[in-house]
Amino acid sequence: MDGVESEPTRIMLGVNESSIKGYPHASISSRGAFEWTLQKIVPSNFSHFKLLFLHVQVPLSLSLDLLDSIYASPEDFQAMKNRDKARGLHLLEYFVGRCEEIVVSCEAWLKKGDPKEVICHEVTRVHPDFLVVGSRGLGPFQKVFVGTVSEFCAKHAECPVITIKRKADQAPQDPVDD
Amino acid sequence: MDGVESEPTRIMLGVNESSIKGYPHASISSRGAFEWTLQKIVPSNFSHFKLLFLHVQVPLSLSLDLLDSIYASPEDFQAMKNRDKARGLHLLEYFVGRCEEIVVSCEAWLKKGDPKEVICHEVTRVHPDFLVVGSRGLGPFQKVFVGTVSEFCAKHAECPVITIKRKADQAPQDPVDD
């Protein structure tokens, strides 16, 4: 194996927050992709793998485009930004904490932008050996409205990509939620 | 990890023959996908992985459709079939032999049919944890004429799929070759 054995395999995981009300932190499909990676790829030989978590937050200016109108003071915006950042860090803390428990080496990034584009950009910058992304496994009709980060990454990321679909029995009431 | 540690991760690899004249046995992208799997996924913890090689041969009747006309006796056809089978077994022997050298557990199948459909069918039957396929990484113009097994499998196979693109510096003179 050409002396590659000593270099850990660096696996980037794109993770996001749940959109379900009252369901805190990581989305179902992010957690599914993470648990799959631990069970199937990193089953016991922990020292040979390093997980790189990437959480991309949609910036306030992009998410506000979705609203009809908004009234807020500069202080309100600053408070929203701080709250957003705290939520993002909290999300990453969950994954980093799990890795610490089972002694898998990891790093974590919080970025802002369009998730699919930032993930591909970070792949080009960080050069992971491969990228794992979760997917809701939506049908074509549902996809029209929500787009899929996983499909974009599978097509455009400059490294191999493995997409882990959410299990059917884990789909919430509205499958577009996650 | 819920006691899954003792169960090996079963990785199916779709492999095919090279189309390059004078280039015997496995295609460049099949060998690339295989070597990638050994280096990145199975770096030293061999007992936790099992490789399932699947080689699908296009049957004589399908490949003959590509010819304008043919004249051959029944004996000629039987000889062609036997030669095909021998070539297929020889291809699988290469991968199985490499696994024996490095003591990775494996199985190998030789099947007939449309490769993309048979691979998806075998995934449904055998339930690997994931599927690895090589790809020539062709542009949209080149793909029109040759189709891509990897894209079909990524879309239709009932398990996670990881596509390993052939390295640019390994592309033969005609990139449609492999």
Coordinates of C-alpha atoms in Angstrom, one line a residue:
Chain A
M1 CA 0.0 0.0 0.0
D2 CA 2.9 2.3 -0.7
G3 CA 3.5 3.5 2.8
V4 CA 0.2 5.2 3.0
E5 CA -0.7 3.2 6.1
S6 CA 0.6 5.8 8.5
E7 CA -1.4 8.7 7.0
P8 CA -4.9 8.9 8.4
T9 CA -7.8 8.9 6.0
R10 CA -9.4 12.4 6.3
I11 CA -13.2 12.2 6.0
M12 CA -15.1 15.5 5.6
L13 CA -18.7 15.4 6.9
G14 CA -21.2 18.1 6.0
V15 CA -23.6 18.5 8.9
N16 CA -26.6 20.8 9.4
E17 CA -29.2 21.7 12.0
S18 CA -32.6 20.1 12.2
S19 CA -35.5 22.1 10.7
I20 CA -38.0 20.3 13.0
K21 CA -39.6 22.5 15.7
G22 CA -38.6 21.3 19.1
Y23 CA -36.0 19.0 17.7
P24 CA -32.7 20.5 18.9
H25 CA -29.4 20.5 17.1
A26 CA -28.3 18.0 14.4
S27 CA -30.6 17.0 11.6
I28 CA -31.8 13.4 11.3
S29 CA -29.8 12.9 8.1
S30 CA -26.6 14.5 9.5
R31 CA -26.7 12.2 12.5
G32 CA -27.5 9.3 10.2
A33 CA -24.4 10.0 8.0
F34 CA -22.2 10.4 11.1
E35 CA -23.4 7.2 12.7
W36 CA -23.0 5.3 9.4
T37 CA -19.4 6.6 9.1
L38 CA -18.6 5.4 12.6
Q39 CA -20.2 2.0 12.1
K40 CA -19.2 1.1 8.6
I41 CA -15.9 3.0 7.9
V42 CA -14.3 3.5 11.3
P43 CA -15.4 0.4 13.0
S44 CA -12.5 0.0 15.5
N45 CA -9.3 1.3 13.9
F46 CA -9.8 4.8 15.1
S47 CA -6.3 6.0 14.7
H48 CA -6.5 5.6 10.9
F49 CA -9.3 8.1 10.4
K50 CA -9.8 11.8 11.1
L51 CA -13.2 13.4 10.8
L52 CA -13.6 16.9 9.5
F53 CA -17.0 18.4 10.4
L54 CA -18.2 21.3 8.3
H55 CA -21.4 23.2 9.2
V56 CA -22.4 25.9 6.7
Q57 CA -24.9 28.5 8.0
V58 CA -27.0 30.4 5.5
P59 CA -26.2 34.1 6.3
L60 CA -28.9 36.4 7.6
S61 CA -29.1 38.3 4.3
L62 CA -29.9 35.1 2.3
S63 CA -32.4 33.8 4.8
L64 CA -34.2 37.1 5.0
D65 CA -34.9 36.9 1.2
L66 CA -37.4 34.2 2.1
L67 CA -39.5 36.6 4.2
D68 CA -41.9 39.1 2.7
S69 CA -40.9 41.9 5.0
I70 CA -39.0 42.5 8.2
Y71 CA -38.6 45.3 10.7
A72 CA -35.6 45.1 12.9
S73 CA -33.1 47.4 14.5
P74 CA -29.3 47.0 14.0
E75 CA -29.2 45.6 17.6
D76 CA -31.8 43.0 16.6
F77 CA -29.6 41.9 13.7
Q78 CA -26.5 41.7 15.9
A79 CA -28.4 39.6 18.4
M80 CA -29.7 37.3 15.6
K81 CA -26.1 36.9 14.3
N82 CA -24.8 36.0 17.7
R83 CA -27.6 33.6 18.3
D84 CA -26.9 32.0 15.0
K85 CA -23.2 31.5 15.7
A86 CA -24.0 30.1 19.1
R87 CA -26.4 27.6 17.6
G88 CA -23.8 26.6 14.9
L89 CA -21.1 26.0 17.6
H90 CA -23.5 24.0 19.7
L91 CA -24.2 21.8 16.7
L92 CA -20.5 21.2 16.1
E93 CA -20.0 20.6 19.8
Y94 CA -22.4 17.6 19.5
F95 CA -20.3 15.9 16.9
V96 CA -16.9 16.8 18.4
G97 CA -18.1 15.5 21.8
R98 CA -19.2 12.2 20.3
C99 CA -15.7 11.8 18.7
E100 CA -14.0 12.6 22.0
E101 CA -16.0 9.9 23.7
I102 CA -14.9 7.2 21.2
V103 CA -11.4 8.7 20.7
V104 CA -11.6 9.5 17.0
S105 CA -9.5 12.4 16.0
C106 CA -11.5 15.4 14.5
E107 CA -11.7 19.0 13.5
A108 CA -14.7 21.2 13.0
W109 CA -15.5 24.3 11.0
L110 CA -18.3 26.8 11.0
K111 CA -18.8 28.7 7.7
K112 CA -21.3 31.1 6.2
G113 CA -22.8 31.0 2.7
D114 CA -24.7 28.7 0.4
P115 CA -24.1 25.3 1.9
K116 CA -23.6 23.4 -1.4
E117 CA -21.1 25.9 -2.7
V118 CA -19.2 26.3 0.5
I119 CA -18.9 22.6 1.0
C120 CA -17.4 22.2 -2.5
H121 CA -15.1 25.1 -1.9
E122 CA -13.9 23.7 1.3
V123 CA -13.2 20.3 -0.3
T124 CA -11.0 22.1 -2.8
R125 CA -9.2 23.9 0.0
V126 CA -8.9 21.1 2.6
H127 CA -8.5 18.1 0.2
P128 CA -10.3 15.4 2.3
D129 CA -10.0 11.8 1.0
F130 CA -13.7 11.8 0.7
L131 CA -16.9 13.6 1.7
V132 CA -19.9 12.1 3.5
V133 CA -23.2 13.9 3.2
G134 CA -26.6 13.0 4.5
S135 CA -29.7 13.2 2.4
R136 CA -33.4 13.2 3.1
G137 CA -33.8 10.9 0.1
L138 CA -36.7 13.0 -1.3
G139 CA -38.6 12.1 -4.4
P140 CA -38.4 14.3 -7.5
F141 CA -41.6 16.2 -6.6
Q142 CA -40.4 17.2 -3.1
K143 CA -36.9 18.1 -4.4
V144 CA -38.2 20.8 -6.7
F145 CA -38.9 22.9 -3.8
V146 CA -36.0 22.3 -1.5
G147 CA -33.0 21.5 -3.8
T148 CA -30.5 18.9 -2.6
V149 CA -27.0 19.8 -1.3
S150 CA -26.0 16.1 -1.6
E151 CA -26.7 15.9 -5.4
F152 CA -24.8 19.1 -6.0
C153 CA -21.8 17.9 -4.0
A154 CA -21.8 14.5 -5.6
K155 CA -21.5 16.3 -9.0
H156 CA -19.2 19.2 -8.2
A157 CA -17.0 18.3 -5.2
E158 CA -13.4 17.5 -6.2
C159 CA -13.2 14.3 -4.1
P160 CA -15.2 11.1 -3.9
V161 CA -18.6 11.7 -2.3
I162 CA -20.8 9.2 -0.4
T163 CA -24.4 10.1 0.2
I164 CA -26.2 8.5 3.1
K165 CA -29.9 8.5 2.7
R166 CA -32.1 9.0 5.7
K167 CA -33.9 5.7 6.7
A168 CA -37.5 5.6 5.6
D169 CA -38.6 4.9 9.2
Q170 CA -36.8 8.0 10.4
A171 CA -38.7 10.4 8.1
P172 CA -40.6 13.0 10.1
Q173 CA -44.2 13.9 9.5
D174 CA -43.3 16.3 6.7
P175 CA -40.5 14.5 4.8
V176 CA -39.1 17.9 3.6
D177 CA -38.2 18.5 7.3
D178 CA -35.1 16.9 8.6
Chain B
M1 CA -21.4 1.5 18.3
D2 CA -24.1 -0.9 19.3
G3 CA -22.1 -4.1 19.0
V4 CA -21.7 -3.7 15.2
E5 CA -17.9 -3.9 15.6
S6 CA -17.7 -7.7 15.1
E7 CA -19.7 -7.6 11.8
P8 CA -17.4 -6.9 8.9
T9 CA -18.3 -4.0 6.6
R10 CA -19.2 -5.6 3.2
I11 CA -18.0 -3.4 0.3
M12 CA -19.2 -4.3 -3.2
L13 CA -16.8 -3.3 -6.1
G14 CA -18.1 -3.3 -9.6
V15 CA -15.1 -4.2 -11.9
N16 CA -14.7 -4.4 -15.6
E17 CA -12.1 -5.2 -18.3
S18 CA -10.0 -2.7 -20.1
S19 CA -11.1 -1.6 -23.5
I20 CA -7.5 -0.7 -24.5
K21 CA -5.8 -2.9 -27.1
G22 CA -2.9 -4.7 -25.6
Y23 CA -3.9 -3.7 -22.1
P24 CA -4.8 -7.0 -20.5
H25 CA -7.4 -7.5 -17.8
A26 CA -8.8 -4.9 -15.4
S27 CA -9.7 -1.4 -16.6
I28 CA -7.8 1.6 -15.3
S29 CA -10.8 2.9 -13.4
S30 CA -11.6 -0.5 -11.8
R31 CA -8.0 -0.8 -10.6
G32 CA -8.1 2.8 -9.4
A33 CA -11.3 2.2 -7.4
F34 CA -9.9 -1.0 -5.9
E35 CA -6.6 0.6 -4.9
W36 CA -8.4 3.6 -3.4
T37 CA -10.6 1.3 -1.3
L38 CA -7.5 -0.5 0.0
Q39 CA -5.7 2.7 0.8
K40 CA -8.4 4.9 2.2
I41 CA -11.0 2.5 3.6
V42 CA -9.1 -0.6 4.6
P43 CA -5.8 0.8 5.6
S44 CA -4.7 -1.8 8.1
N45 CA -7.7 -3.2 9.9
F46 CA -8.3 -5.9 7.3
S47 CA -10.5 -8.2 9.4
H48 CA -13.2 -5.5 9.6
F49 CA -13.8 -5.5 5.9
K50 CA -15.0 -7.9 3.2
L51 CA -14.7 -7.1 -0.5
L52 CA -17.4 -8.4 -2.9
F53 CA -16.2 -8.2 -6.5
L54 CA -18.8 -8.2 -9.2
H55 CA -17.9 -8.3 -12.9
V56 CA -20.8 -8.1 -15.3
Q57 CA -20.2 -9.2 -18.9
V58 CA -22.4 -7.9 -21.7
P59 CA -23.8 -11.1 -23.3
L60 CA -23.0 -12.0 -26.8
S61 CA -26.5 -11.2 -28.1
L62 CA -26.2 -7.6 -26.8
S63 CA -22.7 -7.0 -28.0
L64 CA -23.6 -8.4 -31.5
D65 CA -26.2 -5.7 -31.9
L66 CA -23.3 -3.4 -32.3
L67 CA -22.1 -5.1 -35.4
D68 CA -23.6 -4.6 -38.8
S69 CA -23.5 -8.3 -39.7
I70 CA -21.9 -11.5 -38.6
Y71 CA -21.4 -15.0 -40.0
A72 CA -20.6 -17.6 -37.4
S73 CA -21.4 -21.3 -36.8
P74 CA -22.9 -22.6 -33.6
E75 CA -19.4 -23.8 -32.7
D76 CA -18.0 -20.3 -33.2
F77 CA -20.6 -18.9 -30.8
Q78 CA -19.8 -21.6 -28.2
A79 CA -16.1 -20.9 -28.5
M80 CA -16.8 -17.1 -28.1
K81 CA -18.8 -17.8 -25.0
N82 CA -16.2 -20.0 -23.4
R83 CA -13.5 -17.4 -24.2
D84 CA -15.6 -14.7 -22.7
K85 CA -16.1 -16.6 -19.5
A86 CA -12.4 -17.4 -19.2
R87 CA -11.6 -13.7 -19.6
G88 CA -14.1 -12.8 -17.0
L89 CA -12.7 -15.3 -14.5
H90 CA -9.2 -14.1 -15.3
L91 CA -10.2 -10.6 -14.4
L92 CA -11.7 -11.6 -11.1
E93 CA -8.6 -13.7 -10.4
Y94 CA -6.6 -10.5 -10.4
F95 CA -8.6 -8.9 -7.7
V96 CA -9.0 -12.0 -5.6
G97 CA -5.3 -12.6 -5.9
R98 CA -4.4 -9.1 -4.6
C99 CA -6.8 -9.6 -1.7
E100 CA -5.1 -12.9 -0.8
E101 CA -1.7 -11.3 -0.8
I102 CA -2.8 -8.7 1.7
V103 CA -5.2 -11.0 3.6
V104 CA -8.4 -9.2 3.0
S105 CA -11.5 -11.4 2.9
C106 CA -13.3 -11.4 -0.4
E107 CA -15.9 -13.0 -2.7
A108 CA -16.3 -12.6 -6.5
W109 CA -19.1 -13.0 -8.9
L110 CA -19.3 -13.2 -12.7
K111 CA -22.7 -12.2 -14.1
K112 CA -24.1 -11.5 -17.6
G113 CA -26.3 -8.6 -18.6
D114 CA -26.4 -4.9 -18.8
P115 CA -23.7 -3.9 -16.2
K116 CA -25.6 -1.0 -14.6
E117 CA -28.8 -3.0 -14.2
V118 CA -27.1 -6.1 -12.9
I119 CA -25.0 -4.2 -10.4
C120 CA -28.2 -2.5 -9.0
H121 CA -29.9 -5.9 -8.9
E122 CA -27.1 -7.6 -7.1
V123 CA -27.0 -4.7 -4.5
T124 CA -30.6 -5.4 -3.8
R125 CA -29.9 -9.2 -3.5
V126 CA -26.6 -9.1 -1.6
H127 CA -27.1 -6.0 0.6
P128 CA -23.6 -4.7 0.7
D129 CA -22.9 -1.8 3.2
F130 CA -21.8 0.3 0.2
L131 CA -20.8 0.1 -3.4
V132 CA -17.6 1.4 -4.9
V133 CA -17.5 2.0 -8.7
G134 CA -14.8 3.5 -10.8
S135 CA -15.5 6.1 -13.4
R136 CA -13.6 7.5 -16.3
G137 CA -14.7 11.0 -15.3
L138 CA -15.8 11.9 -18.8
G139 CA -17.2 15.3 -19.8
P140 CA -20.9 15.6 -20.9
F141 CA -20.0 15.4 -24.6
Q142 CA -18.1 12.2 -24.3
K143 CA -20.7 10.7 -22.0
V144 CA -23.4 11.0 -24.7
F145 CA -21.9 8.2 -26.6
V146 CA -20.8 5.8 -23.9
G147 CA -23.3 6.2 -21.0
T148 CA -22.0 5.9 -17.5
V149 CA -22.6 2.9 -15.2
S150 CA -21.4 4.9 -12.2
E151 CA -24.1 7.6 -12.5
F152 CA -26.9 5.1 -13.0
C153 CA -25.7 3.1 -9.9
A154 CA -25.4 6.3 -7.8
K155 CA -29.0 7.1 -8.6
H156 CA -30.6 3.7 -8.5
A157 CA -28.6 1.3 -6.2
E158 CA -30.2 0.6 -2.9
C159 CA -27.1 1.3 -0.9
P160 CA -24.7 4.2 -0.5
V161 CA -22.4 4.5 -3.6
I162 CA -19.0 6.0 -3.8
T163 CA -17.6 6.8 -7.3
I164 CA -13.9 7.0 -7.8
K165 CA -12.9 9.0 -10.8
R166 CA -9.9 8.0 -12.9
K167 CA -7.0 10.3 -12.3
A168 CA -6.4 12.8 -15.2
D169 CA -2.8 11.6 -15.6
Q170 CA -4.1 8.0 -16.1
A171 CA -6.4 8.8 -19.0
P172 CA -5.4 6.9 -22.1
Q173 CA -5.0 8.5 -25.5
D174 CA -8.7 8.2 -26.2
P175 CA -10.4 9.1 -22.9
V176 CA -13.4 7.0 -23.8
D177 CA -11.1 4.0 -23.5
D178 CA -10.4 2.7 -20.0

